Amino acid sequence: MTPVQDTPPSPRPDDPTARGRRAGVVPPVVFGCCLVLIGVWLLLGPMLGARHEERDFRAAVACPEKTDSTGPEDCLRTVSARIDHTEVVTGNRSASYWLYVTEADGGSDRTRISGSGPKSPKAWSGVRLQVTQWRGKIRYVDFPAERRYTQADPRHIYRLFYAGGLGLGLFGVGIVLSVFWWSRVSAVSPRSYPWQITPAATGLLVLVCAGVVAPLAVDGVGAPLLVAASAAVLVLVGCAGAYLLLQRHRSGDDTVVVTPKVPETEQCFQGGVLGEGGDKPYGGGGYLVAGPGLLVTTPDPTGKFARRTVPATVVPQRVRPPYWTDPHGGDYGTDTLVVECRDGDSPILIVTKKENVPWILGALQPLPTTS
């Protein structure tokens, strides 16, 4: 068999395979852009609002001792109260409980506190404490022995919105970059090496982890952005190194040497015959039957029905690994091989498992003539 050129020709602009590949890129790009927009909204809306609320709370001072106001105030209003009863919150992964209190002026209120709380709803009944309100909500409670912040505590709430916004935004950017990598960069090397998927997937994971973890682990607004930017630089450096490796793998011959084996009887196995643009010129169905001087396609696993013969004009050129640029025609695992053939001027690809290739080459050999 005569080896053909290592790099397959680029798809023509009107190639249906190229059009299908471009159409397949659109949905993930649109999805990634939507994630970016949601992330930007979380950062510019809820995150900044929660950040401003925390700043106001930390700057708040105690209300004047003599005040008749009982509505929402920007000052810290601390009053004496006693515990009426508690109520365990069920259905949540984290333990919490409702604390019902009666203030000195007779008013009642409740607040939710993280933790297991008392075993009995009446265990703390009558206990005196101090509750501190800010803008109409109880923010923390001073028990006789300790201070407990409630779930209305505005401190650090912005970090959740920050992590969500930055994580979703970087996830969306990572999806767009991954699509670009899979559709453009990895096509530099047409060989189908599994590690070509790794750079995009690893970069996406690093970006998402940096976006989610940085706001939760680092205080402030600028520091998490610096961590995320450092992760982005790391991803770009890694992808650049992978791109250079792809360039190196482009050169060289990847022809697989296979010894033809003429089957004594018909052998039926999984495989497909593909023409230019991904069409199936000799029928489809997912099975091939190889025999002495005979190769047919069939949808029947037994190889007996709906048989279509591959003509003798199909001449094998070489055997190689699958390429990213190949039309989709079946995936038989890491041991998949492709037999490049020509039918006149038309390229033909026969895809099957490595173990079946000798049968195909033997079936496509012309039968010896008897004198």
Short mmCIF file of C-alpha atoms in Angstrom, two decimals:
data_model
loop_
_atom_site.label_atom_id
_atom_site.label_comp_id
_atom_site.label_asym_id
_atom_site.label_seq_id
_atom_site.Cartn_x
_atom_site.Cartn_y
_atom_site.Cartn_z
CA MET A 1 0.00 0.00 0.00
CA THR A 2 1.30 3.45 -0.90
CA PRO A 3 1.13 6.00 1.92
CA VAL A 4 -0.82 9.14 1.10
CA GLN A 5 -0.19 12.66 2.31
CA ASP A 6 -0.20 12.83 6.15
CA THR A 7 -2.40 15.91 6.46
CA PRO A 8 -5.87 15.61 4.95
CA PRO A 9 -7.12 18.46 2.79
CA SER A 10 -9.00 21.27 4.46
CA PRO A 11 -12.79 21.09 4.13
CA ARG A 12 -14.25 23.15 1.33
CA PRO A 13 -16.47 26.13 2.31
CA ASP A 14 -19.54 24.26 0.99
CA ASP A 15 -18.59 20.98 2.67
CA PRO A 16 -21.64 19.74 4.63
CA THR A 17 -19.29 18.32 7.28
CA ALA A 18 -17.79 21.77 7.85
CA ARG A 19 -21.25 23.33 7.97
CA GLY A 20 -22.35 20.73 10.51
CA ARG A 21 -19.26 21.38 12.63
CA ARG A 22 -19.93 25.13 12.61
CA ALA A 23 -23.59 24.57 13.51
CA GLY A 24 -22.56 22.34 16.41
CA VAL A 25 -20.40 25.14 17.82
CA VAL A 26 -23.25 27.65 18.14
CA PRO A 27 -25.26 26.12 21.07
CA PRO A 28 -22.34 25.83 23.54
CA VAL A 29 -21.13 29.33 22.63
CA VAL A 30 -24.59 30.78 23.24
CA PHE A 31 -24.83 28.87 26.54
CA GLY A 32 -21.40 30.15 27.61
CA CYS A 33 -22.33 33.76 26.79
CA CYS A 34 -25.54 33.43 28.84
CA LEU A 35 -23.51 32.21 31.81
CA VAL A 36 -21.19 35.20 31.45
CA LEU A 37 -24.16 37.60 31.46
CA ILE A 38 -25.62 35.94 34.57
CA GLY A 39 -22.25 36.17 36.29
CA VAL A 40 -21.90 39.86 35.43
CA TRP A 41 -25.42 40.52 36.80
CA LEU A 42 -24.57 38.76 40.07
CA LEU A 43 -21.37 40.78 40.43
CA LEU A 44 -22.84 44.19 39.58
CA GLY A 45 -26.18 43.65 41.33
CA PRO A 46 -26.54 41.38 44.37
CA MET A 47 -22.81 41.24 45.16
CA LEU A 48 -22.27 45.00 45.23
CA GLY A 49 -25.53 45.48 47.15
CA ALA A 50 -24.49 42.94 49.80
CA ARG A 51 -21.04 44.55 49.98
CA HIS A 52 -22.54 47.98 50.64
CA GLU A 53 -24.89 46.53 53.26
CA GLU A 54 -21.98 44.94 55.11
CA ARG A 55 -20.05 48.20 55.03
CA ASP A 56 -23.05 50.07 56.47
CA PHE A 57 -23.53 47.47 59.20
CA ARG A 58 -19.90 47.59 60.30
CA ALA A 59 -20.07 51.38 60.41
CA ALA A 60 -23.34 51.48 62.40
CA VAL A 61 -23.29 52.84 65.97
CA ALA A 62 -25.64 52.30 68.88
CA CYS A 63 -28.93 54.13 68.79
CA PRO A 64 -29.54 56.94 71.31
CA GLU A 65 -30.87 55.63 74.61
CA LYS A 66 -34.07 57.72 74.43
CA THR A 67 -35.85 57.02 71.19
CA ASP A 68 -39.47 56.27 70.38
CA SER A 69 -38.75 54.73 67.01
CA THR A 70 -39.41 51.01 66.63
CA GLY A 71 -39.12 50.81 62.83
CA PRO A 72 -36.08 50.04 60.71
CA GLU A 73 -33.11 52.12 61.77
CA ASP A 74 -29.54 52.50 60.54
CA CYS A 75 -28.28 52.45 64.12
CA LEU A 76 -27.88 49.40 66.35
CA ARG A 77 -30.94 49.08 68.56
CA THR A 78 -30.24 46.80 71.54
CA VAL A 79 -33.06 45.79 73.88
CA SER A 80 -33.51 43.36 76.75
CA ALA A 81 -35.66 40.29 76.10
CA ARG A 82 -36.40 36.83 77.40
CA ILE A 83 -36.65 33.56 75.51
CA ASP A 84 -40.17 32.29 74.98
CA HIS A 85 -39.29 29.01 73.26
CA THR A 86 -37.18 27.51 70.45
CA GLU A 87 -38.06 25.53 67.35
CA VAL A 88 -35.71 23.27 65.42
CA VAL A 89 -35.64 23.85 61.67
CA THR A 90 -36.03 20.56 59.82
CA GLY A 91 -35.37 19.67 56.20
CA ASN A 92 -32.01 21.47 55.92
CA ARG A 93 -28.55 19.93 55.71
CA SER A 94 -27.10 22.38 58.23
CA ALA A 95 -28.58 22.51 61.74
CA SER A 96 -30.42 25.67 62.76
CA TYR A 97 -33.26 26.73 65.03
CA TRP A 98 -35.78 29.52 65.48
CA LEU A 99 -35.38 31.57 68.65
CA TYR A 100 -38.64 33.20 69.80
CA VAL A 101 -38.17 36.14 72.19
CA THR A 102 -40.40 38.57 74.06
CA GLU A 103 -38.97 42.06 74.50
CA ALA A 104 -39.27 44.18 77.62
CA ASP A 105 -42.00 46.34 76.09
CA GLY A 106 -44.13 43.26 75.41
CA GLY A 107 -43.34 42.93 71.71
CA SER A 108 -42.40 39.53 70.32
CA ASP A 109 -39.99 38.58 67.57
CA ARG A 110 -38.08 35.60 66.28
CA THR A 111 -34.72 35.04 64.62
CA ARG A 112 -32.96 32.08 63.03
CA ILE A 113 -29.60 30.95 64.40
CA SER A 114 -27.24 28.35 62.99
CA GLY A 115 -26.45 25.44 65.29
CA SER A 116 -28.22 22.59 67.03
CA GLY A 117 -29.79 24.67 69.80
CA PRO A 118 -31.42 23.14 72.87
CA LYS A 119 -32.82 19.61 72.79
CA SER A 120 -36.09 20.72 74.35
CA PRO A 121 -38.12 23.67 73.03
CA LYS A 122 -38.64 24.85 76.65
CA ALA A 123 -35.06 24.27 77.83
CA TRP A 124 -34.15 27.96 77.53
CA SER A 125 -37.56 29.37 78.38
CA GLY A 126 -37.32 32.47 80.57
CA VAL A 127 -33.60 33.04 79.96
CA ARG A 128 -32.72 36.75 79.76
CA LEU A 129 -30.65 38.05 76.86
CA GLN A 130 -29.93 41.10 74.71
CA VAL A 131 -31.06 41.28 71.08
CA THR A 132 -29.60 43.80 68.65
CA GLN A 133 -31.60 44.95 65.64
CA TRP A 134 -30.44 46.83 62.57
CA ARG A 135 -32.77 47.94 59.81
CA GLY A 136 -35.67 46.01 61.32
CA LYS A 137 -33.94 42.62 61.70
CA ILE A 138 -32.20 40.94 64.62
CA ARG A 139 -28.57 40.70 63.61
CA TYR A 140 -27.04 39.15 66.73
CA VAL A 141 -28.07 37.94 70.18
CA ASP A 142 -26.06 38.26 73.40
CA PHE A 143 -26.65 35.22 75.59
CA PRO A 144 -25.37 35.29 79.18
CA ALA A 145 -22.21 33.45 78.09
CA GLU A 146 -21.67 34.34 74.43
CA ARG A 147 -22.74 36.35 71.39
CA ARG A 148 -24.40 34.50 68.53
CA TYR A 149 -24.92 36.09 65.12
CA THR A 150 -28.18 35.26 63.40
CA GLN A 151 -28.68 34.22 59.78
CA ALA A 152 -29.61 37.86 59.08
CA ASP A 153 -25.98 38.80 59.74
CA PRO A 154 -24.97 40.85 56.67
CA ARG A 155 -21.26 40.19 57.07
CA HIS A 156 -19.62 38.09 54.34
CA ILE A 157 -22.90 37.53 52.48
CA TYR A 158 -21.38 39.26 49.47
CA ARG A 159 -18.86 36.41 49.20
CA LEU A 160 -21.58 33.97 48.14
CA PHE A 161 -22.74 36.26 45.32
CA TYR A 162 -19.11 36.98 44.46
CA ALA A 163 -18.26 33.26 44.22
CA GLY A 164 -21.39 32.54 42.19
CA GLY A 165 -20.90 35.44 39.80
CA LEU A 166 -17.18 34.92 39.29
CA GLY A 167 -17.57 31.15 39.01
CA LEU A 168 -20.41 31.33 36.46
CA GLY A 169 -18.65 34.07 34.49
CA LEU A 170 -15.38 32.16 34.25
CA PHE A 171 -17.29 28.95 33.51
CA GLY A 172 -18.96 30.68 30.57
CA VAL A 173 -15.66 32.09 29.33
CA GLY A 174 -14.09 28.65 29.73
CA ILE A 175 -16.84 27.04 27.64
CA VAL A 176 -16.32 29.54 24.82
CA LEU A 177 -12.53 29.05 24.92
CA SER A 178 -12.95 25.26 25.06
CA VAL A 179 -15.18 25.32 21.98
CA PHE A 180 -12.55 27.43 20.22
CA TRP A 181 -9.86 24.93 21.25
CA TRP A 182 -11.77 21.86 20.12
CA SER A 183 -12.95 23.37 16.84
CA ARG A 184 -9.84 25.35 15.85
CA VAL A 185 -6.64 24.77 17.79
CA SER A 186 -6.73 20.98 18.14
CA ALA A 187 -7.50 20.77 14.43
CA VAL A 188 -3.88 21.84 13.88
CA SER A 189 -3.03 18.20 14.50
CA PRO A 190 -5.67 16.07 12.76
CA ARG A 191 -4.68 12.95 14.66
CA SER A 192 -7.20 11.83 17.24
CA TYR A 193 -5.12 11.69 20.41
CA PRO A 194 -7.22 11.57 23.62
CA TRP A 195 -4.94 14.06 25.39
CA GLN A 196 -6.07 16.80 22.97
CA ILE A 197 -9.22 17.07 25.11
CA THR A 198 -7.19 17.54 28.31
CA PRO A 199 -5.94 21.14 27.85
CA ALA A 200 -9.42 22.61 27.38
CA ALA A 201 -11.02 20.49 30.12
CA THR A 202 -8.21 21.19 32.60
CA GLY A 203 -8.24 24.90 31.84
CA LEU A 204 -12.01 25.03 32.34
CA LEU A 205 -11.70 23.26 35.71
CA VAL A 206 -8.94 25.60 36.91
CA LEU A 207 -10.91 28.71 35.94
CA VAL A 208 -14.10 27.55 37.69
CA CYS A 209 -12.26 26.50 40.86
CA ALA A 210 -10.43 29.82 41.00
CA GLY A 211 -13.66 31.77 40.48
CA VAL A 212 -15.56 29.91 43.22
CA VAL A 213 -12.84 29.44 45.84
CA ALA A 214 -11.10 32.82 45.65
CA PRO A 215 -14.00 34.97 46.99
CA LEU A 216 -14.65 32.47 49.80
CA ALA A 217 -11.01 32.22 50.86
CA VAL A 218 -9.79 35.81 50.32
CA ASP A 219 -11.42 38.91 51.79
CA GLY A 220 -12.14 42.01 49.76
CA VAL A 221 -13.05 42.60 46.15
CA GLY A 222 -9.68 43.11 44.45
CA ALA A 223 -7.81 40.11 45.87
CA PRO A 224 -10.17 37.44 44.42
CA LEU A 225 -9.92 39.11 41.02
CA LEU A 226 -6.13 38.91 41.28
CA VAL A 227 -6.35 35.19 42.10
CA ALA A 228 -8.71 34.61 39.15
CA ALA A 229 -6.42 36.57 36.82
CA SER A 230 -3.44 34.49 37.96
CA ALA A 231 -5.41 31.31 37.22
CA ALA A 232 -6.30 32.65 33.77
CA VAL A 233 -2.61 33.33 33.03
CA LEU A 234 -1.76 29.79 34.18
CA VAL A 235 -4.41 28.37 31.83
CA LEU A 236 -3.13 30.42 28.89
CA VAL A 237 0.46 29.28 29.50
CA GLY A 238 -0.64 25.64 29.73
CA CYS A 239 -2.71 25.86 26.56
CA ALA A 240 0.16 27.55 24.74
CA GLY A 241 2.45 24.65 25.69
CA ALA A 242 -0.17 22.15 24.52
CA TYR A 243 -0.48 24.04 21.23
CA LEU A 244 3.27 23.68 20.65
CA LEU A 245 2.99 19.94 21.31
CA LEU A 246 0.19 19.73 18.78
CA GLN A 247 2.41 21.46 16.23
CA ARG A 248 5.14 18.89 16.84
CA HIS A 249 2.72 15.98 16.48
CA ARG A 250 1.62 17.34 13.10
CA SER A 251 4.80 16.17 11.41
CA GLY A 252 5.70 12.54 10.73
CA ASP A 253 3.97 9.54 9.25
CA ASP A 254 1.27 7.86 11.31
CA THR A 255 0.62 4.97 8.95
CA VAL A 256 -0.17 1.75 10.83
CA VAL A 257 1.37 -1.35 9.30
CA VAL A 258 -1.23 -4.14 9.09
CA THR A 259 -0.77 -7.48 7.34
CA PRO A 260 -3.79 -8.39 5.19
CA LYS A 261 -5.54 -11.63 6.03
CA VAL A 262 -7.86 -13.22 3.50
CA PRO A 263 -10.83 -14.67 5.38
CA GLU A 264 -11.57 -18.27 4.49
CA THR A 265 -15.22 -17.76 5.43
CA GLU A 266 -17.35 -14.67 5.81
CA GLN A 267 -16.63 -12.62 8.94
CA CYS A 268 -19.25 -10.17 10.30
CA PHE A 269 -18.17 -7.31 12.58
CA GLN A 270 -18.96 -3.70 13.43
CA GLY A 271 -17.75 -1.05 11.02
CA GLY A 272 -18.76 1.60 8.53
CA VAL A 273 -17.89 2.85 5.04
CA LEU A 274 -17.91 6.63 4.62
CA GLY A 275 -17.51 8.79 1.56
CA GLU A 276 -16.70 12.47 1.15
CA GLY A 277 -18.82 14.68 3.42
CA GLY A 278 -19.82 11.77 5.66
CA ASP A 279 -22.24 10.10 3.23
CA LYS A 280 -22.53 6.32 3.02
CA PRO A 281 -22.16 5.50 -0.69
CA TYR A 282 -22.48 1.73 -0.21
CA GLY A 283 -25.21 1.67 2.39
CA GLY A 284 -25.02 1.82 6.14
CA GLY A 285 -26.20 0.00 9.18
CA GLY A 286 -23.08 -0.36 11.26
CA TYR A 287 -21.85 -3.83 10.22
CA LEU A 288 -19.40 -5.14 7.65
CA VAL A 289 -19.05 -8.62 6.19
CA ALA A 290 -15.64 -9.62 4.85
CA GLY A 291 -15.08 -12.73 2.74
CA PRO A 292 -12.78 -13.95 -0.01
CA GLY A 293 -12.83 -11.08 -2.52
CA LEU A 294 -15.98 -9.68 -0.90
CA LEU A 295 -16.77 -6.73 1.39
CA VAL A 296 -20.40 -5.77 2.04
CA THR A 297 -22.25 -3.41 4.37
CA THR A 298 -25.36 -4.44 6.29
CA PRO A 299 -27.55 -3.32 9.20
CA ASP A 300 -27.96 -6.97 10.24
CA PRO A 301 -25.68 -8.19 13.09
CA THR A 302 -25.79 -11.65 11.53
CA GLY A 303 -24.68 -10.24 8.17
CA LYS A 304 -27.35 -12.02 6.14
CA PHE A 305 -29.89 -9.32 5.19
CA ALA A 306 -29.86 -5.96 3.35
CA ARG A 307 -26.35 -6.55 2.07
CA ARG A 308 -24.73 -4.00 -0.26
CA THR A 309 -21.46 -4.90 -1.89
CA VAL A 310 -18.48 -2.54 -1.80
CA PRO A 311 -17.29 -2.48 -5.44
CA ALA A 312 -13.93 -3.87 -6.47
CA THR A 313 -12.91 -0.36 -7.61
CA VAL A 314 -12.33 0.57 -3.95
CA VAL A 315 -8.56 0.34 -3.46
CA PRO A 316 -6.98 0.66 0.04
CA GLN A 317 -4.20 3.25 0.37
CA ARG A 318 -3.10 3.00 3.98
CA VAL A 319 -4.27 2.40 7.58
CA ARG A 320 -4.10 5.20 10.14
CA PRO A 321 -5.61 6.39 13.46
CA PRO A 322 -8.84 8.42 13.40
CA TYR A 323 -8.59 12.16 12.75
CA TRP A 324 -10.59 14.98 14.30
CA THR A 325 -11.42 16.07 10.76
CA ASP A 326 -12.92 12.71 9.82
CA PRO A 327 -16.70 12.62 9.26
CA HIS A 328 -18.56 11.00 12.13
CA GLY A 329 -19.09 7.36 11.36
CA GLY A 330 -18.69 5.37 14.54
CA ASP A 331 -16.53 5.19 17.63
CA TYR A 332 -15.16 1.81 18.61
CA GLY A 333 -12.91 2.88 21.47
CA THR A 334 -9.21 3.58 21.64
CA ASP A 335 -8.42 0.69 19.26
CA THR A 336 -10.34 2.25 16.35
CA LEU A 337 -8.49 2.42 13.03
CA VAL A 338 -9.33 3.93 9.64
CA VAL A 339 -8.59 2.36 6.27
CA GLU A 340 -8.08 5.13 3.71
CA CYS A 341 -9.26 4.02 0.27
CA ARG A 342 -9.90 5.50 -3.17
CA ASP A 343 -12.78 4.72 -5.49
CA GLY A 344 -11.47 6.40 -8.62
CA ASP A 345 -11.09 10.05 -7.62
CA SER A 346 -13.34 9.76 -4.54
CA PRO A 347 -11.83 9.23 -1.07
CA ILE A 348 -13.41 6.43 0.96
CA LEU A 349 -12.91 5.74 4.68
CA ILE A 350 -13.59 2.37 6.32
CA VAL A 351 -13.79 2.62 10.10
CA THR A 352 -13.65 -0.39 12.44
CA LYS A 353 -11.75 -1.92 15.33
CA LYS A 354 -8.07 -2.69 14.94
CA GLU A 355 -8.65 -6.44 15.15
CA ASN A 356 -10.90 -6.37 12.06
CA VAL A 357 -8.61 -4.38 9.76
CA PRO A 358 -6.69 -7.44 8.42
CA TRP A 359 -10.01 -8.94 7.26
CA ILE A 360 -10.88 -5.71 5.39
CA LEU A 361 -7.52 -5.52 3.67
CA GLY A 362 -7.74 -9.20 2.73
CA ALA A 363 -11.29 -8.82 1.41
CA LEU A 364 -10.33 -5.86 -0.78
CA GLN A 365 -7.43 -7.75 -2.38
CA PRO A 366 -8.23 -9.08 -5.86
CA LEU A 367 -8.76 -12.83 -6.00
CA PRO A 368 -5.87 -14.73 -7.57
CA THR A 369 -6.59 -15.78 -11.14
CA THR A 370 -6.29 -19.47 -11.98
CA SER A 371 -4.61 -20.44 -15.25
#
